[in-house]
XYZ file of C-alpha atoms in Angstrom:
654
model
C 138.070 78.587 47.793
C 135.947 79.879 44.981
C 137.786 80.241 41.692
C 138.335 83.526 39.883
C 136.376 82.171 36.925
C 133.408 81.401 39.191
C 133.491 84.932 40.573
C 133.456 86.322 37.060
C 130.447 84.162 36.217
C 128.597 85.463 39.239
C 129.493 89.129 39.021
C 129.517 89.751 35.258
C 127.069 87.218 33.767
C 123.700 88.679 32.721
C 122.089 85.669 34.389
C 124.128 85.090 37.578
C 121.486 82.779 39.046
C 122.522 80.074 36.586
C 125.530 79.342 38.802
C 123.237 78.017 41.552
C 121.627 75.155 39.594
C 123.363 71.923 38.647
C 121.143 70.928 35.697
C 119.369 72.561 32.778
C 116.917 71.520 30.072
C 115.351 73.422 27.192
C 111.559 73.617 27.103
C 109.640 72.576 23.999
C 106.785 75.051 24.342
C 103.187 74.451 23.326
C 101.194 77.699 23.199
C 101.309 81.208 21.818
C 102.830 84.253 23.506
C 100.662 85.442 26.403
C 98.672 82.195 26.646
C 98.699 79.634 29.451
C 101.195 76.792 29.254
C 101.874 73.880 31.536
C 105.066 71.909 31.931
C 104.859 68.554 33.770
C 108.140 67.781 35.516
C 109.503 64.319 34.629
C 111.230 61.897 36.952
C 114.673 63.042 35.743
C 113.914 66.440 37.296
C 112.077 65.299 40.424
C 114.864 62.996 41.579
C 117.363 65.906 41.509
C 115.396 68.670 43.269
C 113.894 69.433 46.683
C 110.414 68.164 47.507
C 108.968 71.710 47.467
C 110.662 72.423 44.096
C 112.632 75.239 45.721
C 115.578 74.730 43.367
C 113.604 75.081 40.120
C 113.564 78.199 37.913
C 112.306 79.026 34.423
C 114.451 81.520 32.506
C 113.629 83.088 29.126
C 116.048 83.880 26.290
C 116.790 87.341 27.761
C 117.819 85.874 31.113
C 114.641 86.947 32.934
C 112.824 84.720 35.408
C 109.423 83.505 34.212
C 106.861 83.463 37.078
C 105.077 80.148 37.516
C 102.655 78.304 39.764
C 103.455 74.812 41.013
C 100.321 72.751 40.529
C 100.213 69.251 41.988
C 96.505 68.676 41.510
C 93.782 70.355 39.533
C 91.783 72.842 41.630
C 88.142 71.956 42.155
C 85.098 74.181 42.240
C 82.692 73.602 45.144
C 81.192 70.154 44.691
C 77.510 69.538 44.008
C 76.215 66.103 45.034
C 72.880 65.004 43.571
C 70.925 61.744 43.566
C 70.405 60.475 40.031
C 66.882 59.743 38.855
C 66.411 56.063 37.979
C 64.565 55.756 34.655
C 64.313 51.949 34.472
C 65.506 48.809 36.220
C 65.621 45.088 35.389
C 66.766 42.145 37.531
C 67.726 38.594 36.612
C 68.693 35.661 38.861
C 70.343 32.650 37.202
C 70.401 29.417 39.271
C 73.783 27.745 39.595
C 74.775 24.208 40.452
C 74.614 22.629 43.916
C 76.753 24.419 46.466
C 77.308 27.409 44.157
C 75.678 30.816 44.765
C 73.210 31.978 42.141
C 74.247 34.624 39.635
C 72.546 37.980 40.178
C 72.422 40.545 37.413
C 70.677 43.898 37.681
C 70.595 46.726 35.202
C 69.510 50.308 35.821
C 69.408 53.416 33.657
C 69.993 56.758 35.407
C 69.378 60.250 34.061
C 72.185 62.823 34.163
C 71.414 66.493 34.847
C 72.112 68.873 31.984
C 74.192 71.458 33.894
C 77.060 69.263 34.969
C 80.822 69.020 34.836
C 82.434 66.823 32.248
C 83.927 64.303 34.695
C 81.548 63.437 37.551
C 82.330 61.060 40.399
C 79.715 58.278 40.631
C 78.889 56.744 44.018
C 76.571 53.860 44.835
C 74.850 53.115 48.132
C 73.192 49.869 49.189
C 72.103 48.119 52.389
C 73.862 44.861 51.517
C 76.551 44.274 54.207
C 78.871 42.213 51.987
C 79.134 41.861 48.230
C 81.429 41.807 45.187
C 80.056 43.045 41.862
C 81.436 43.532 38.395
C 80.065 46.832 37.088
C 79.765 48.032 33.496
C 78.802 51.643 32.817
C 77.800 52.952 29.375
C 77.350 56.677 28.780
C 74.426 57.088 26.366
C 73.345 59.971 24.178
C 69.704 60.921 23.624
C 69.645 58.664 20.525
C 71.057 55.714 22.500
C 74.615 55.838 21.116
C 77.376 54.712 23.492
C 79.656 57.745 24.017
C 81.740 56.284 26.841
C 82.394 52.952 28.557
C 83.877 51.898 31.905
C 84.318 48.500 33.592
C 85.486 48.018 37.166
C 84.709 46.163 40.416
C 82.698 47.393 43.368
C 82.866 45.568 46.677
C 82.203 45.691 50.402
C 84.122 43.191 52.510
C 85.457 43.067 56.056
C 88.723 44.867 55.294
C 87.507 47.597 52.972
C 84.942 48.783 50.458
C 84.909 50.480 47.097
C 81.626 52.117 46.106
C 82.686 55.027 43.902
C 84.338 55.528 40.532
C 85.509 58.496 38.477
C 83.838 58.486 35.100
C 85.855 59.432 32.014
C 85.271 62.824 30.435
C 81.700 62.902 29.104
C 80.604 64.752 26.000
C 77.933 67.407 26.350
C 75.265 65.300 24.579
C 75.434 62.432 27.111
C 72.115 62.261 28.988
C 71.997 58.792 30.632
C 74.116 56.167 32.331
C 73.385 52.478 31.718
C 74.708 50.521 34.716
C 74.943 46.698 34.867
C 75.954 44.931 38.104
C 76.840 41.222 38.064
C 77.870 39.012 40.994
C 77.375 35.825 43.026
C 76.094 36.912 46.387
C 72.886 36.646 48.375
C 70.344 38.873 46.680
C 70.188 42.016 44.628
C 71.852 45.288 45.647
C 69.087 47.663 44.469
C 71.652 50.476 44.471
C 70.982 54.185 44.716
C 73.299 56.256 42.504
C 74.737 59.611 43.489
C 76.834 61.887 41.277
C 79.215 64.507 42.599
C 79.962 67.226 40.068
C 82.953 69.531 40.182
C 84.636 71.324 37.311
C 87.745 69.237 36.911
C 90.293 68.449 34.265
C 91.562 64.988 33.488
C 92.793 62.991 36.517
C 96.287 64.180 37.499
C 99.166 62.401 35.855
C 101.018 60.062 38.179
C 104.523 58.636 38.109
C 105.823 55.502 39.777
C 109.176 55.416 41.512
C 110.235 51.786 42.132
C 111.970 50.886 45.385
C 115.223 49.218 44.338
C 116.290 48.085 47.829
C 116.286 44.331 48.386
C 113.765 42.947 50.914
C 114.997 41.402 54.174
C 113.127 38.760 56.215
C 112.829 39.832 59.852
C 110.608 38.594 62.698
C 107.911 36.922 60.562
C 107.835 39.835 58.157
C 109.393 41.332 55.024
C 111.221 44.655 55.496
C 112.484 47.220 52.976
C 114.896 49.987 54.068
C 115.818 52.696 51.578
C 116.376 56.404 50.977
C 113.713 58.419 49.219
C 114.871 60.890 46.559
C 114.476 64.460 47.818
C 112.156 65.747 45.135
C 109.533 62.985 45.239
C 106.293 63.649 47.121
C 104.629 60.214 47.286
C 100.845 59.956 47.489
C 100.528 56.179 47.817
C 102.623 53.073 48.296
C 101.976 50.433 45.635
C 102.594 46.722 46.237
C 103.215 44.484 43.222
C 103.299 40.681 43.540
C 102.371 37.558 41.600
C 100.861 35.852 44.670
C 97.202 35.185 43.698
C 95.682 35.277 47.214
C 96.950 37.216 50.245
C 96.022 39.673 52.991
C 98.938 41.492 54.697
C 99.342 44.330 57.169
C 101.721 47.048 55.875
C 103.475 49.697 57.995
C 105.528 52.630 56.677
C 107.891 54.299 59.152
C 110.586 56.908 59.238
C 113.181 57.375 61.943
C 110.818 59.762 63.742
C 107.254 58.506 63.269
C 104.828 56.040 61.752
C 103.728 57.447 58.405
C 101.043 54.974 57.308
C 99.464 51.679 58.263
C 96.868 49.528 56.532
C 96.116 46.266 54.742
C 96.734 45.208 51.165
C 94.948 42.171 49.783
C 94.026 40.205 46.700
C 91.196 37.663 46.411
C 90.887 35.660 43.245
C 87.699 34.126 41.935
C 85.138 34.747 39.258
C 85.042 38.400 40.323
C 88.539 39.114 41.711
C 89.049 42.059 44.023
C 92.233 43.617 45.314
C 93.634 46.633 47.091
C 97.331 47.021 46.446
C 97.901 50.685 47.369
C 98.260 52.348 50.754
C 97.579 56.109 51.102
C 100.444 58.086 52.625
C 100.496 61.263 54.645
C 103.215 63.892 54.474
C 106.573 62.218 53.951
C 109.406 64.585 54.900
C 112.093 62.123 55.966
C 114.630 60.672 53.572
C 115.189 57.324 55.349
C 112.105 55.089 55.196
C 111.192 51.570 56.278
C 108.312 49.478 54.896
C 107.273 46.293 56.697
C 104.823 43.646 55.478
C 103.643 41.283 58.245
C 103.788 37.754 56.822
C 102.854 35.988 60.087
C 102.954 32.258 59.232
C 102.468 32.785 55.466
C 105.383 32.608 53.045
C 106.763 35.903 51.700
C 104.940 37.347 48.726
C 106.248 36.139 45.386
C 108.073 38.506 43.030
C 107.429 41.319 45.510
C 108.109 44.875 44.368
C 107.319 48.231 45.983
C 106.776 51.529 44.228
C 105.721 55.006 45.293
C 102.909 56.596 43.301
C 103.713 60.267 42.747
C 101.338 62.915 41.541
C 103.349 64.588 38.816
C 103.727 68.317 39.562
C 103.621 70.796 36.724
C 104.665 74.400 36.277
C 101.880 76.666 35.031
C 102.910 79.958 33.391
C 102.163 82.339 30.543
C 104.309 82.043 27.448
C 106.832 84.930 27.235
C 107.968 86.552 24.013
C 111.684 85.848 24.550
C 112.170 82.221 23.616
C 113.438 79.556 24.009
C 112.840 78.891 27.697
C 115.304 76.971 29.824
C 114.517 75.104 33.020
C 117.316 75.330 35.587
C 117.070 72.882 38.479
C 119.009 71.002 41.148
C 121.664 72.175 43.547
C 119.486 72.228 46.726
C 120.596 75.763 47.582
C 117.839 78.200 46.643
C 114.658 79.031 48.521
C 111.252 78.460 46.994
C 110.492 81.029 44.310
C 108.258 83.838 45.592
C 106.223 85.124 42.680
C 103.080 87.227 43.018
C 101.232 84.350 41.303
C 102.250 81.779 43.919
C 98.934 81.712 45.784
C 96.709 81.873 42.708
C 94.419 78.986 41.785
C 94.939 78.593 38.070
C 92.017 77.115 36.119
C 93.331 75.282 33.095
C 91.304 74.202 30.058
C 90.758 70.456 29.941
C 92.289 70.155 26.492
C 95.434 72.197 27.171
C 98.342 70.287 25.647
C 101.412 69.906 27.842
C 104.793 71.362 27.010
C 107.748 69.012 27.350
C 111.383 69.076 28.347
C 114.273 68.097 26.165
C 116.912 65.824 27.641
C 118.402 67.366 30.827
C 122.127 68.023 30.855
C 124.667 69.437 33.324
C 124.673 73.219 33.633
C 128.129 74.414 32.498
C 127.831 77.576 34.628
C 127.134 75.675 37.856
C 129.446 76.604 40.753
C 129.637 73.492 42.968
C 131.274 75.242 45.930
C 129.542 78.035 47.769
C 129.452 81.006 45.377
C 129.737 83.301 48.392
C 132.601 81.715 50.327
C 134.943 84.538 49.298
C 132.625 86.968 51.109
C 132.655 85.074 54.436
C 134.958 87.591 56.094
C 134.547 90.692 58.295
C 134.821 94.261 57.146
C 136.140 97.400 58.780
C 135.962 97.882 62.577
C 133.355 100.075 64.218
C 133.264 101.800 67.590
C 130.480 100.044 69.558
C 130.278 102.924 72.051
C 128.889 105.131 69.256
C 125.649 103.112 69.105
C 122.873 103.560 71.632
C 120.961 100.300 71.052
C 121.786 96.664 70.472
C 120.385 93.145 70.092
C 122.188 89.798 70.148
C 122.145 86.807 67.829
C 123.944 83.862 69.352
C 125.052 80.476 68.111
C 125.324 81.141 64.395
C 126.461 77.920 62.741
C 128.311 77.079 59.567
C 125.336 77.966 57.361
C 125.884 79.116 53.810
C 123.537 82.093 54.273
C 122.007 83.516 57.451
C 118.973 85.809 57.666
C 118.068 88.093 60.572
C 114.619 89.652 60.713
C 113.997 92.461 63.185
C 110.567 93.136 64.659
C 108.647 96.353 65.156
C 110.068 96.948 68.644
C 113.590 97.006 67.185
C 112.568 99.435 64.453
C 111.153 101.952 66.936
C 114.649 103.063 67.925
C 116.262 102.816 64.472
C 116.609 105.486 61.869
C 113.740 105.435 59.405
C 115.942 104.214 56.522
C 118.090 101.907 58.745
C 121.330 103.625 57.666
C 122.735 103.376 61.229
C 122.429 99.561 61.420
C 125.612 97.495 61.804
C 126.265 93.799 62.448
C 129.466 93.172 64.420
C 131.329 90.201 65.891
C 133.031 89.848 69.270
C 136.088 91.772 68.001
C 133.970 94.758 66.943
C 134.401 94.062 63.223
C 131.362 94.684 61.076
C 130.078 91.912 58.792
C 128.644 92.792 55.377
C 124.947 92.256 54.757
C 122.267 92.866 52.158
C 119.215 94.653 53.536
C 115.627 94.039 52.483
C 112.626 95.679 54.048
C 109.720 93.744 55.541
C 106.667 94.801 57.509
C 105.731 93.950 61.082
C 102.756 94.712 63.308
C 102.970 96.715 66.497
C 100.197 97.344 69.061
C 99.731 101.070 69.693
C 99.165 102.681 73.066
C 96.759 105.567 72.623
C 95.855 108.486 74.838
C 92.500 110.315 74.502
C 92.942 113.850 73.246
C 90.760 116.935 73.330
C 89.766 118.457 70.024
C 87.109 120.803 68.761
C 84.300 120.508 67.856
C 82.805 118.388 70.616
C 81.356 115.843 68.162
C 84.840 114.453 67.523
C 86.751 111.685 69.315
C 90.539 111.798 69.175
C 93.495 109.698 70.319
C 97.197 110.498 70.226
C 100.144 108.096 70.147
C 103.851 108.248 69.454
C 105.555 106.070 66.840
C 108.934 106.068 65.121
C 110.168 104.663 61.844
C 108.181 104.258 58.658
C 104.560 103.556 59.490
C 102.824 102.130 56.424
C 99.317 101.648 57.840
C 97.136 101.801 60.914
C 94.355 99.333 61.712
C 91.456 100.149 64.022
C 90.412 97.168 66.162
C 86.622 97.376 66.701
C 85.496 97.841 70.286
C 84.009 94.835 72.049
C 80.291 94.222 71.382
C 80.259 96.762 68.577
C 78.183 95.577 65.611
C 78.276 98.543 63.244
C 79.739 101.994 62.754
C 80.742 104.179 59.819
C 82.559 107.442 60.497
C 84.873 109.759 58.653
C 88.341 109.984 60.161
C 91.627 111.831 59.824
C 95.181 110.947 60.880
C 97.638 113.799 61.503
C 101.387 113.605 62.092
C 103.425 116.185 64.006
C 107.140 116.294 64.689
C 108.654 118.569 67.306
C 109.165 122.038 65.891
C 107.057 121.376 62.783
C 103.447 121.976 61.866
C 101.070 118.977 61.899
C 100.030 117.592 58.518
C 97.327 115.182 57.399
C 98.730 111.764 56.384
C 95.370 109.997 55.859
C 91.699 110.846 55.651
C 88.706 108.702 54.749
C 85.928 106.540 56.205
C 86.190 103.769 58.782
C 83.333 101.291 58.401
C 82.627 98.135 60.389
C 79.727 95.728 59.973
C 79.769 92.610 62.120
C 77.173 90.787 60.037
C 78.463 92.186 56.723
C 74.934 93.010 55.595
C 76.002 94.561 52.342
C 78.139 97.268 53.934
C 81.840 97.527 53.224
C 84.046 96.656 56.171
C 87.228 98.728 56.075
C 89.281 99.567 59.129
C 92.694 99.960 57.471
C 94.261 103.412 57.170
C 97.094 103.224 54.604
C 99.732 105.892 55.120
C 102.270 107.118 52.604
C 105.109 105.300 54.412
C 107.683 108.087 54.109
C 110.629 108.139 56.496
C 109.120 110.371 59.142
C 111.116 109.338 62.192
C 109.654 109.707 65.655
C 106.572 111.885 66.006
C 103.074 112.192 67.385
C 100.061 110.866 65.502
C 96.499 111.963 66.160
C 93.487 109.928 65.030
C 90.241 111.907 64.863
C 86.857 110.214 64.456
C 83.979 112.529 63.557
C 81.083 111.143 65.599
C 78.543 113.725 64.431
C 75.348 112.735 66.291
C 76.487 109.221 67.285
C 77.860 108.215 70.641
C 81.668 108.183 70.826
C 83.389 104.809 70.458
C 84.940 103.419 73.615
C 87.789 100.920 74.117
C 89.361 101.799 70.789
C 92.661 100.035 70.111
C 95.038 100.453 67.183
C 97.703 98.376 65.470
C 100.451 99.833 63.313
C 102.280 98.204 60.419
C 105.855 99.447 60.248
C 108.828 98.757 58.006
C 111.501 96.560 59.579
C 114.890 95.474 58.217
C 115.844 91.929 57.246
C 119.572 91.295 56.938
C 120.955 88.493 54.770
C 124.635 87.773 55.388
C 127.379 85.194 54.931
C 128.561 84.698 58.517
C 131.199 82.595 60.202
C 130.155 80.516 63.249
C 129.905 82.547 66.447
C 127.935 85.238 68.295
C 127.027 88.592 66.777
C 125.584 91.904 67.855
C 123.318 94.232 65.895
C 124.092 97.861 66.726
C 122.117 100.971 65.828
C 121.365 104.461 67.061
C 124.595 106.301 66.169
C 124.409 109.984 65.365
C 125.900 111.337 62.161
C 126.804 108.002 60.496
C 126.164 107.207 56.854
C 124.745 104.029 55.419
C 127.342 101.286 54.815
C 128.430 100.019 51.396
C 129.715 96.471 50.984
C 131.151 94.449 48.094
C 128.518 91.832 48.882
C 125.881 94.109 47.352
C 127.254 93.231 43.894
C 125.872 89.719 44.365
C 122.641 90.709 46.086
C 120.498 88.960 43.457
C 122.343 85.683 43.985
C 122.450 86.013 47.770
C 118.718 86.657 48.096
C 117.883 83.609 45.962
C 119.892 81.251 48.155
C 118.134 79.344 50.893
C 118.972 80.992 54.217
C 118.895 79.845 57.825
C 116.805 82.221 59.974
C 118.256 83.279 63.308
C 116.401 84.978 66.147
C 117.467 88.277 67.618
C 117.184 89.097 71.286
C 114.913 91.902 72.448
C 116.293 95.407 71.870
C 118.274 96.807 74.770
C 120.340 99.844 75.605
C 124.033 99.518 74.835
C 125.761 99.839 78.218
C 128.965 100.984 76.510
C 127.238 103.828 74.671
C 128.831 107.241 75.113
C 126.536 110.103 74.136
C 128.209 112.614 71.830
C 129.126 115.962 73.340
C 127.701 119.227 72.111
C 130.942 119.781 70.229
C 130.609 116.345 68.523
C 126.910 116.795 67.778
C 127.622 120.085 66.047
C 130.389 118.795 63.803
C 133.460 118.357 66.021
C 136.521 120.507 66.695
C 137.532 120.633 63.045
C 134.267 122.216 62.016
C 134.378 124.690 64.931
C 137.966 125.628 64.028
C 136.905 126.138 60.426
C 134.087 128.453 61.457
C 136.371 130.312 63.912
C 138.991 130.887 61.223
C 136.282 131.915 58.791
C 134.816 134.330 61.354
C 138.254 135.791 62.132
C 138.889 136.250 58.447
C 135.592 138.104 58.124
C 136.521 140.382 61.034
C 139.994 141.084 59.647
C 138.639 141.728 56.170
C 136.006 144.021 57.647
C 138.595 146.023 59.608
C 140.803 146.346 56.557
C 137.857 147.514 54.486
C 137.062 150.226 57.061
C 140.682 151.460 57.139
C 140.851 151.624 53.360
C 137.577 153.477 53.210
C 138.798 156.040 55.753
C 142.129 156.587 53.997
C 140.381 157.334 50.739
C 137.944 159.836 52.279
C 138.561 163.399 50.769
C 139.370 166.330 53.168
C 136.564 168.712 54.112
C 135.861 171.640 51.737
C 137.651 174.964 52.573
C 140.356 173.352 54.636
C 143.941 174.784 54.810
């Protein structure tokens, strides 16, 4: 059971979300207020959090969340691939001794285009089917000064090939690349050089997580079995060994599927080549197995495995309230939903990274469920008062459960959802926190007659809060642009205009704006009739017009016990519920929830429609009005009698 102290932390702390995270670390910020900052997450953080960084939050000195973007790789602009112009070329063949291939050396100078990114990818192509070459690349300025240098190996063999390299960041005054290829093979390569340019920062920082499990020899192979930390998203598997010459098949599996398969090799010689990393796909499972097929060869010497991880970083703007604190761990919150989450952030190449101070346990962390005290039913309700229902069955022992209704449910609910209740088999209501979402609903329209004749009109009936209408263009229509009006009318009230504007559609988008969305004010109108009028003027009326409506729907987040539940709504004269759980709404909505599906809406067979007496306030109200009316009659009679008694006698009487 949750302690009283934990409840006080949650309900009275200015930052109640702190109780959800097991660790914290202060941020050493680099950057001024309002400027971009980036915070790479170290291994001490990644091994304690979920792989999607759902349990990570940045909090400023005032206890406010700082929005951030999780960036795992630098975004690229559209690439531009160009063939480099060869300015000069020299070739040299040096004879070797008997039985030894000759040494081939060729040097070429290529011109770089002026409008380029700072870090191009260089790719070579050649018709030679097999070769190994040592390559040296010098980046030269116009005066011939060496502004950058790179040495690596290019090869094409039976198992694999490597023909491209990423150049280091090049200064703006670099105009040429001096390339020297050296190797002992049959003939010259005569390579063609291609450069692919994309605006890109430095290569992403990577981390290595070593596999500490001991290898086991099984069936002519070496096998590693281990558990991957939750927060690591591996890109590649790296094999480390002191064996100078080998070629092994590697397979990575989880309990459910094969994740990767390929060969790693090393060939020594004057120009050694090797491939010791295996690309990985999405790795979601925790339990992994890596197998190296040894066949008849001895196991690799001093064998070690490691996962190469692209280090994620949080990108944000520096707030005024400092210092910042990173809260992480706990595995209980959903992924942060900021309005910056889907934004591609372009960072300067020279942006210095902020760092984290040593992580430490969060003293406010509540290890047990912070909401266990609220896992209990509330007051009973009378199910026969509600006209509609939907079922949610098989709720498990989840910490938090979420129920999202669709647009068909909302059509029979009150516009502000005040009549919605969630009850168990005993008819007891369970507290919830309500958030509003939107859902799409196809609309059935009926042609309507309006004046003047140059107008097309359709009517349809909708309930709830309609936030927008979307016109689906008729089949084979390529273009139209017409003014339109949407009117709403409720029984007994005058119609009013809820939207007016232009509907424009251009199939080829030849410079014309395409806009078929009609945003409405979204007020709680309830059920009523809508009329869409299109002013055709001299054009032919549109046929086969269909509409879609976006309506507000409720999403309930609750702390439920295992079992079956019923959502009830459609009761007359009820008020919206109030629950103690609302005090912890901020905490509840941050916790990761298990979604549960609701059945289709149906009529409640136990519903008893209220009588006229009940619909008009019940017997108590009628008795009140009867007594009040009787009192008025009595007071009126008394007033008349008093008035008559005080009337003076007629003049001249006896």
